XYZ file of C-alpha atoms in Angstrom:
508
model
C -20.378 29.908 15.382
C -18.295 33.225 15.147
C -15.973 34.555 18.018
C -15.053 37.511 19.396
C -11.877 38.861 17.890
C -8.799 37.879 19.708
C -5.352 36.403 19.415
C -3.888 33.505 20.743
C -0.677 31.321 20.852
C 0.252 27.920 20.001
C 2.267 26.092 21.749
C 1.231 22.150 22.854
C 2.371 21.271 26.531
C 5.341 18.586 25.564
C 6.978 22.128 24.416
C 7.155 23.500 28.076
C 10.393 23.735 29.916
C 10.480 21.268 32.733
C 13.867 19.866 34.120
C 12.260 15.962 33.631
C 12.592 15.939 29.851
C 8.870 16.775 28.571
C 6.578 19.883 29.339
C 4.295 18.757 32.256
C 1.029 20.732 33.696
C 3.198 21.865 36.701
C 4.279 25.206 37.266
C 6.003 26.022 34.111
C 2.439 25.763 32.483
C 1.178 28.167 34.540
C 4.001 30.651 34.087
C 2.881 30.369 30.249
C -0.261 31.544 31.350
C 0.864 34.288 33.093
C 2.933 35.011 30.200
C -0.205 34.646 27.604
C -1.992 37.345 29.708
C 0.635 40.139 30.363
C 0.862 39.936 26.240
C -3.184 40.632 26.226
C -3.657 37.150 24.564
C -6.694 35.382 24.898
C -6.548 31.716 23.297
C -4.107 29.299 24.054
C -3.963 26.651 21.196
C -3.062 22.864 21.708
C -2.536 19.545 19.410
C -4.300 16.483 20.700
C -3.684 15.395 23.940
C -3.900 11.876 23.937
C -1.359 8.882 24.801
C 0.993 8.891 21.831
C 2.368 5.421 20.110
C 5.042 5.061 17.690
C 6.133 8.438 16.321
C 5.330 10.116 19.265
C 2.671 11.732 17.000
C -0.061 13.252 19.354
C -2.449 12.710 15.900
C -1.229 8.814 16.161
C -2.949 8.324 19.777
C -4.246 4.600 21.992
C -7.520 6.931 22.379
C -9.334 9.110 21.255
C -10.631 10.186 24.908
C -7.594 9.058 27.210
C -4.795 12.065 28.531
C -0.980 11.559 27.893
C 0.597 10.360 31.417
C 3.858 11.587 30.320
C 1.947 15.343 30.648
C 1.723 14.306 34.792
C 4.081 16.989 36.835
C 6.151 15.069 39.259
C 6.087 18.417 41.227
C 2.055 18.387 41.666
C 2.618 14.849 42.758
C 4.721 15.706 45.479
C 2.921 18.144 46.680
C 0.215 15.946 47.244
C 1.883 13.718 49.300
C 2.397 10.928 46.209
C 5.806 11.393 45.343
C 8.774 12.370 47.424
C 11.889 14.999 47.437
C 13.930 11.505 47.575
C 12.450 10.439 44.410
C 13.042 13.888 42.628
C 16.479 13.744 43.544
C 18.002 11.826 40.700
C 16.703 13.273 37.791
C 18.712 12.234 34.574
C 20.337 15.205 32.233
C 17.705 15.774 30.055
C 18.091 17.921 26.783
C 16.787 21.779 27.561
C 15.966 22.175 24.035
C 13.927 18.892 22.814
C 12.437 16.245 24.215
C 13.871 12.944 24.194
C 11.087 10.515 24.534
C 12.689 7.071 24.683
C 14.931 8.554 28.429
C 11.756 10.309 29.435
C 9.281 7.291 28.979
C 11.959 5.204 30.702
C 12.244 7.204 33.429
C 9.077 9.060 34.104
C 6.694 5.477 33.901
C 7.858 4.207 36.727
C 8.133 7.326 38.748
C 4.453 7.161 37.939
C 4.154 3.610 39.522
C 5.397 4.691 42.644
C 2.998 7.455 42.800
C 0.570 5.079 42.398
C 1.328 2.942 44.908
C 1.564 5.657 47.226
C -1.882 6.932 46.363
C -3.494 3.072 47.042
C -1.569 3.587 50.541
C -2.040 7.272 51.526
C -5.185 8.689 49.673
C -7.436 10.822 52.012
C -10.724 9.509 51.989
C -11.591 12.583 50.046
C -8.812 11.720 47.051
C -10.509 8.440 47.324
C -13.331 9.205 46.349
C -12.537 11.471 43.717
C -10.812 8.716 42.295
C -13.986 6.661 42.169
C -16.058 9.435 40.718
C -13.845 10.014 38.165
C -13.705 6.292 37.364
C -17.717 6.281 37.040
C -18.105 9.208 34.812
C -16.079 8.085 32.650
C -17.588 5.354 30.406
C -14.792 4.682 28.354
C -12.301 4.065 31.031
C -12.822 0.497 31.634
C -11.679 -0.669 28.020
C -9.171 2.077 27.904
C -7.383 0.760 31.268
C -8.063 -2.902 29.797
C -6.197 -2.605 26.394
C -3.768 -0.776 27.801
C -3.008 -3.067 30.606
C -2.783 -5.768 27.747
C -0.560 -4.002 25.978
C 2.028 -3.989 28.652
C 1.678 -6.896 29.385
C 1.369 -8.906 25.822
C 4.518 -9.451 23.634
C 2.141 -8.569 20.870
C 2.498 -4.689 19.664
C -1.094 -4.428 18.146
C -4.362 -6.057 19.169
C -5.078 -7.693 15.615
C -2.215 -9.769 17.029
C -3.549 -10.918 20.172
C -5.357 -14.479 20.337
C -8.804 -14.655 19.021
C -11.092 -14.464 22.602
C -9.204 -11.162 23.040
C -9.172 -9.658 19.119
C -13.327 -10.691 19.491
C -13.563 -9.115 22.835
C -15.234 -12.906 24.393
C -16.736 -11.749 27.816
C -15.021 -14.882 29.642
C -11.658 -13.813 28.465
C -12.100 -9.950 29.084
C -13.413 -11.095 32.590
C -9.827 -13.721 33.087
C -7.487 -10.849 32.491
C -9.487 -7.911 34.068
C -8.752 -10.307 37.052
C -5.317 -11.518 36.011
C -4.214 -7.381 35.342
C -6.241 -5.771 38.444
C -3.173 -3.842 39.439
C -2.194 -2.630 36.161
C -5.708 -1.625 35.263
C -5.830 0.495 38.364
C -2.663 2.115 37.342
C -3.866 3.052 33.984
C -6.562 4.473 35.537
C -4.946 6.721 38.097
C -2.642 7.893 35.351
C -5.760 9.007 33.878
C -7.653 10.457 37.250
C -4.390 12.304 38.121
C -3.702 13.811 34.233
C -7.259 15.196 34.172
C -7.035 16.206 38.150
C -3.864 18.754 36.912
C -5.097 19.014 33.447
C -8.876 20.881 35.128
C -6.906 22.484 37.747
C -4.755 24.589 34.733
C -7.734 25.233 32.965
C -9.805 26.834 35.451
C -6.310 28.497 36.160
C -6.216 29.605 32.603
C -9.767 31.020 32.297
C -9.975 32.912 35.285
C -7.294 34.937 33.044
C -10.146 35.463 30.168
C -7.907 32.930 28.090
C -9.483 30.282 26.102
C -8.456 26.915 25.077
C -8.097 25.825 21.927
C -8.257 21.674 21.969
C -7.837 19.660 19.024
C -10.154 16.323 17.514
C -8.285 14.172 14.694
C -10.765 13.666 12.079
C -9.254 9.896 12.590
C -8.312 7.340 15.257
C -5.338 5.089 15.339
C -5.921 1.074 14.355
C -4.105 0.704 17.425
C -6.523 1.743 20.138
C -8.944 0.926 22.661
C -11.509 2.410 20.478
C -10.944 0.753 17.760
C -10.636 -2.652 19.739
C -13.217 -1.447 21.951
C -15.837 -0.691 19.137
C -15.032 -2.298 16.065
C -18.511 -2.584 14.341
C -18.211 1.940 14.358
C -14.907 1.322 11.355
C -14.627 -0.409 8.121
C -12.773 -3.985 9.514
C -12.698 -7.372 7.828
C -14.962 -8.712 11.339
C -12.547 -12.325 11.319
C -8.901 -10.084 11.461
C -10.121 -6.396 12.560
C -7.562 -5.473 9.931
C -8.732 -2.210 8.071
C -11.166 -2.759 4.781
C -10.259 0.644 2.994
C -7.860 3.206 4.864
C -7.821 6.826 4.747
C -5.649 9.698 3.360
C -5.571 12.192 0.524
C -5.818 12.014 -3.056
C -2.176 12.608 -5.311
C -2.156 16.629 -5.594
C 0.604 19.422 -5.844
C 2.457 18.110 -3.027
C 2.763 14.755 -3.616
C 2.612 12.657 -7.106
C 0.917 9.727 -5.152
C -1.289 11.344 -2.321
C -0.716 10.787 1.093
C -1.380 7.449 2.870
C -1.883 7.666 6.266
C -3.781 4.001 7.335
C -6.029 4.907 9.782
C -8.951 2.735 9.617
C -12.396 4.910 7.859
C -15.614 5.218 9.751
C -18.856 2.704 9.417
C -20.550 5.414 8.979
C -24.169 3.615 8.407
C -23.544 2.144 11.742
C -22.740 5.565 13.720
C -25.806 7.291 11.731
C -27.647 4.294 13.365
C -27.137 5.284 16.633
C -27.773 9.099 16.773
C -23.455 9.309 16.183
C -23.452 8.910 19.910
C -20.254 7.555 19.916
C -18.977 10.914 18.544
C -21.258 13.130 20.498
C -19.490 11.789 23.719
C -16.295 12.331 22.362
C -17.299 15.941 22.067
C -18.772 16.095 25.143
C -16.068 14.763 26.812
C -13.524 17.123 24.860
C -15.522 19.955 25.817
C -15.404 19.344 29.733
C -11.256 20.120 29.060
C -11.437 22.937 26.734
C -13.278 26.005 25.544
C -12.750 25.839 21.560
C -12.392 22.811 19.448
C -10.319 22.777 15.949
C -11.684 19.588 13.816
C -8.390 18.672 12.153
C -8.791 17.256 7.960
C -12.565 18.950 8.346
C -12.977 17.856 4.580
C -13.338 14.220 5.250
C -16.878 15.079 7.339
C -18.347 16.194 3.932
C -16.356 13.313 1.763
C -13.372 11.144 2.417
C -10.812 9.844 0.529
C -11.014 6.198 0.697
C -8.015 3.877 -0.276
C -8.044 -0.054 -0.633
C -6.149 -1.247 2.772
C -3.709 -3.474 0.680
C -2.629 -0.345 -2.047
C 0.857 0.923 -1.388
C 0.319 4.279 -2.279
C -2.638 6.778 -2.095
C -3.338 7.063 -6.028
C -6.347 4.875 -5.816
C -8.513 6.072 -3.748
C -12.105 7.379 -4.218
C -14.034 10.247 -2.753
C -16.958 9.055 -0.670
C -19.464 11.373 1.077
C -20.283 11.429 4.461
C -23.203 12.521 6.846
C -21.198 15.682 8.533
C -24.429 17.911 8.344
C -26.078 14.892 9.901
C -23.901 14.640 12.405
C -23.537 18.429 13.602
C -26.853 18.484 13.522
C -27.149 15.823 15.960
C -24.001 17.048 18.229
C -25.645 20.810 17.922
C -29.385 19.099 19.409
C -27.274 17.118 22.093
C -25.019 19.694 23.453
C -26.566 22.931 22.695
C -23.502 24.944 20.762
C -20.924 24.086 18.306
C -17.304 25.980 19.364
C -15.841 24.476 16.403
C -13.575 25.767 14.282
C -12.529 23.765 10.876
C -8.968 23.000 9.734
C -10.221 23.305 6.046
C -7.405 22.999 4.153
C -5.935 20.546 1.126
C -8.569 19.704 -1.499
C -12.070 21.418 -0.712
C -14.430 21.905 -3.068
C -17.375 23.856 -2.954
C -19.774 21.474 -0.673
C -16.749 21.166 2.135
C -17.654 25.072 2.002
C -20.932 25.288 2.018
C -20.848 22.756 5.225
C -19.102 24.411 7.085
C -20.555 28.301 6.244
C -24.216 26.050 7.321
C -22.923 25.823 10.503
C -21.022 28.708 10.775
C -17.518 27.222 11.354
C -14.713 29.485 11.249
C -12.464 27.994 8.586
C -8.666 28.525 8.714
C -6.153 30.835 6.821
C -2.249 30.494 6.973
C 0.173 33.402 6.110
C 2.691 31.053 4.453
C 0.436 29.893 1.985
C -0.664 33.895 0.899
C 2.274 34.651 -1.222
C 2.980 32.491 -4.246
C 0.503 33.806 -6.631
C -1.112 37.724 -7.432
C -3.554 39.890 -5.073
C -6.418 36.853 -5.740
C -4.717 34.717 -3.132
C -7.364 33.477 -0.719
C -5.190 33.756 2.213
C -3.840 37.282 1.722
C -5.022 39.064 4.855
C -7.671 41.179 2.646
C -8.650 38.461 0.965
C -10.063 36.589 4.263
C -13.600 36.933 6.101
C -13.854 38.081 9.448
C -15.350 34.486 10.517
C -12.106 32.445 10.165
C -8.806 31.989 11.892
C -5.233 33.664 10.901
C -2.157 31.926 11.238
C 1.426 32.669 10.319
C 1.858 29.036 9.944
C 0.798 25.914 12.249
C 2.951 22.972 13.435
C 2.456 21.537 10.182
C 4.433 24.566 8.939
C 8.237 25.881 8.847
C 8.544 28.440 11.340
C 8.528 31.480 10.032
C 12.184 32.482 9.903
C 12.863 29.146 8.297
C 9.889 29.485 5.707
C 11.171 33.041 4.696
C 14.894 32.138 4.594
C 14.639 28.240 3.178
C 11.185 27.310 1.165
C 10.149 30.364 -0.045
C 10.974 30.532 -3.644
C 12.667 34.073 -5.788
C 9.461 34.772 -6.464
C 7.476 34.111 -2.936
C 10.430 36.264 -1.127
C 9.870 39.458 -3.246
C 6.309 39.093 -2.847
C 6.233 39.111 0.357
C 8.889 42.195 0.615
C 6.520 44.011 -1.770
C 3.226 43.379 0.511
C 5.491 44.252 3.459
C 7.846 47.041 2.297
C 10.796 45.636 3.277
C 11.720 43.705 6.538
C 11.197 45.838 9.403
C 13.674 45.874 12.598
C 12.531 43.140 14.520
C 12.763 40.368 11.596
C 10.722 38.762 9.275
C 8.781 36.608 12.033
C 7.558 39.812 13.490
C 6.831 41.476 10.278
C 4.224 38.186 9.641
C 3.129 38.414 12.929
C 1.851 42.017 12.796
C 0.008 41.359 9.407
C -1.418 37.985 10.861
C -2.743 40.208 13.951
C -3.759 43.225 11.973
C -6.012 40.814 9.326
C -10.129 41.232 9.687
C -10.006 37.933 10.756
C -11.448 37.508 13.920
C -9.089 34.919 15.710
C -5.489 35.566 15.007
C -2.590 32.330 16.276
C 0.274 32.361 16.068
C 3.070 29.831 17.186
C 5.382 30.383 19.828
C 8.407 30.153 17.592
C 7.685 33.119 15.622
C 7.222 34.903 18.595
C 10.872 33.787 19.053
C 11.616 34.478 15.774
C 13.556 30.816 15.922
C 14.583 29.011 12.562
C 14.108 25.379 11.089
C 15.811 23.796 13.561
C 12.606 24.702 16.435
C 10.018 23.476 13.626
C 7.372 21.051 15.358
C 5.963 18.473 12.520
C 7.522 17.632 8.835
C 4.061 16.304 7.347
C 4.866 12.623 6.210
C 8.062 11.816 7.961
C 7.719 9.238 11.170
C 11.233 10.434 12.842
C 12.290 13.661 15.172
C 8.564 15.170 14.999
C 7.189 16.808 18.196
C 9.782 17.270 20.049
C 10.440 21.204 20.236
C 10.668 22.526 23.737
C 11.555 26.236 25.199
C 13.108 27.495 28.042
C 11.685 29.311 30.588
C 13.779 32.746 30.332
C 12.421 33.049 26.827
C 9.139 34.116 28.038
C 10.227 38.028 28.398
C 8.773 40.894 29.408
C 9.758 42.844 25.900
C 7.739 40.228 24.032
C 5.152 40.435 26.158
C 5.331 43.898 25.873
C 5.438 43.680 22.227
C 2.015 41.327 21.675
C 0.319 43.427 24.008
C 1.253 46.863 21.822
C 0.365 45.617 18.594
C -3.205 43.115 20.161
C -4.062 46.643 21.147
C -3.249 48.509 17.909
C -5.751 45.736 15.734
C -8.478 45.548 18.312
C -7.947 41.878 19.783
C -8.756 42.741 23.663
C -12.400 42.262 24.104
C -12.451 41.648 28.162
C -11.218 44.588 29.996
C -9.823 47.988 29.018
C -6.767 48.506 28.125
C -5.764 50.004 31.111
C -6.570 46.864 33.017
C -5.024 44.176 30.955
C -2.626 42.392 32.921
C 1.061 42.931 33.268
């Protein structure tokens, strides 16, 4: 479906300042807000926001409906009584700049215990019953609590390792340790009730500003979750092991002589057709209750998906095979009524990833960095775009733009983009992108906090196809000035992106 023309900012919430290590949904996410609305933006873009695993990646996640407890503010804690000044005291000397997961995991976790254990103790009757209501609506708590409960407990990393009445899911043995782990399952699930108790409370914060979010659905799941465990007969397994058949990725292209690997286990997709998809249709659903706007990252593998024999080393043999995405949209569309989708449709599409998503009217994605190594054909020049797609400078896949400009671009790349500019102007090259991002006819415009920074390499968020020092960007909170503000606003007014008030009554 198209959208009204606006601009937006990307940022995820691990990049917030926040004196325990990691962005939280405390007040520093509100004060980014604030911040999005005195600039006159209205979409506020986010990766995944799942439980992350090794990596840290939040593509890489234990579910594909859970929240990341690490995202819980101490601070909104406290101030409901489950966490004390005494146990805020002592807060280790975190980086300002990054985040350091291994420190923050170790510390924050059980900070998070004891604000469980002051919830079971001194819940209002009202809390305590929120806490029950969340636990019934959600129907894919109980194995999410359960696997993760195992996996603390277990020495075994991955559930393919676990003995065979827990791989198989035998009801006697789920029963023994639901039993045996009653206390850690109830943890698991408060972390959950209490990420999606701050998580609503900053969204209906964040709308009442006319600001949209912009959530985010891997195309994939990790081996490693409860919904793999959970569901195995919905994914290509061998049914003795639950190790992965065939595996995805991407064929060998440009970019990489042997394609790109990445091992998450491909979709029965015979089974989910057999169902009505419903597994996917609550996933939406449930997506949908946290966010406005959904971005359906590797779109391409909806229409066909590269599939790669789970023992090859490398991506090179693989084969394309199609799957039922107009089937499924279809179904999600008669279900829930709207599709706020918009397709990350980049890499290799052809010419039926294209025609799926102009059927349903996805806006597909364009990315500035991309425009300027070829002539005035380029698909992603700003004139060369339609109006119903998204703009980027670049995305957290991406250099920022200062360290795009200054380190990847090649002799030629550079003077194009001089010549389309005519010449850097006085704010930098991250501003000069950022005005032709905002000024293109497409209607959503994003553009990562970074370049609004104008900040080099070194604040980049995600080197596609390394596993170390990903993710872990963070700013601090005097960054957020009024002269950007001031700046975003002037130019979202100059190219039309304010569609809620007048000017005059824009925030500042």
């Amino acid at each position: 479906m198209p959208f009204p023309r606006a601009s937006g900012i990307l940022l995820h919430p691990t990049s917030l300042p926040s004196r325990y290590g990691i962005g939280d949904l405390g007040l520093e996410a509100y004060q980014f807000v604030d911040f999005l609305a005195r600039s006159a933006q209205q979409l506020w873009q986010i990766l995944p926001l799942g439980p992350t695993g090794f990596g840290n990646s939040p593509y890489m996640s234990f579910s594909a409906m859970a929240g990341n407890p690490l995202l819980i503010s101490p601070d909104l804690l406290k101030e409901n009584g489950f966490l004390s000044e005494a146990d805020l005291c002592e807060v280790p000397d975190f980086p300002l700049d990054q985040v350091d997961f291994d420190p923050v995991i170790e510390w924050k976790m059980p900070l998070l215990r004891q604000a469980c254990s002051n919830f079971t103790q001194k819940a209002s009757t009202i809390q305590k019953k929120e806490f029950e209501s969340f636990c019934n609506s959600k129907g894919w708590l109980d194995d999410y609590a359960l696997f993760m409960a195992l996996l603390e407990v277990r020495e075994e990393p991955v559930w393919t390792q676990w003995p065979d009445e827990l791989r198989q899911r035998k009801p006697e043995a789920l029963e023994k340790w639901r039993c045996e782990l009653k206390e850690e399952i109830f943890f698991q699930k408060f972390l959950q009730f209490e990420f999606f108790r701050q998580w609503s409370e900053l969204k209906k914060y964040t709308n009442a500003k006319h600001i949209q979010i912009i959530g985010d659905i891997p195309i994939y799941v990790s081996h490693n979750s409860a919904d793999v465990w959970a569901h195995p007969e919905q994914f290509k397994l061998v049914p003795e092991t639950g190790e992965p058949i065939d595996v995805a990725g991407v064929p060998p292209d440009y970019f990489s002589e042997t394609g790109q690997l990445w091992g998450n286990p491909l979709y029965n997709w015979e089974h989910l057709e057999s169902t009505n998809f419903v597994w996917w249709v609550e996933r939406v659903r449930g997506l949908l209750a946290y966010v406005d706007l959904i971005r359906i990252d590797h779109f391409r593998g909806l229409e066909s998906f590269w599939s790669v024999p789970a023992e090859e080393e490398t991506a090179i043999n693989g084969e394309w095979v199609k799957a039922p995405g107009k089937a499924l949209f279809n179904t999600i569309l008669q279900e829930l009524g709207n599709l706020p989708i918009m397709a990350e449709d980049l890499g290799d599409i052809d010419q039926a990833v294209i025609d799926l998503r102009d059927h349903f009217s996805f806006p597909g994605m364009n990315i500035l960095h991309f425009a300027f190594g070829s002539d005035a054909n380029n698909p992603y020049l700003p004139f060369n775009v339609v109006p119903n797609s998204v703009i980027y400078s670049g995305t957290h896949d991406n250099n920022t733009t200062v360290g795009w400009y200054y380190e990847d671009t090649s002799d030629y790349e550079s003077d194009r983009v001089q010549q389309y500019l005519g010449g850097i102007g006085l704010h930098g090259i991250a501003w000069d992108i950022i005005r032709l991002t905002l000024s293109s006819v497409a209607n959503q415009a994003i553009i990562p906090l970074q370049d609004v920074f104008s900040l080099g390499a070194n604040a980049r968020m995600n080197i596609p196809g390394t596993a170390e020092s990903n993710w872990d960007w963070r700013y601090r909170g005097e960054a957020l000035t009024q002269e950007y503000s001031d700046r975003l606003k002037e130019m979202v007014m100059i190219y039309g992106r304010y569609h809620v008030s007048e000017p005059d009554e824009v925030e500042s």
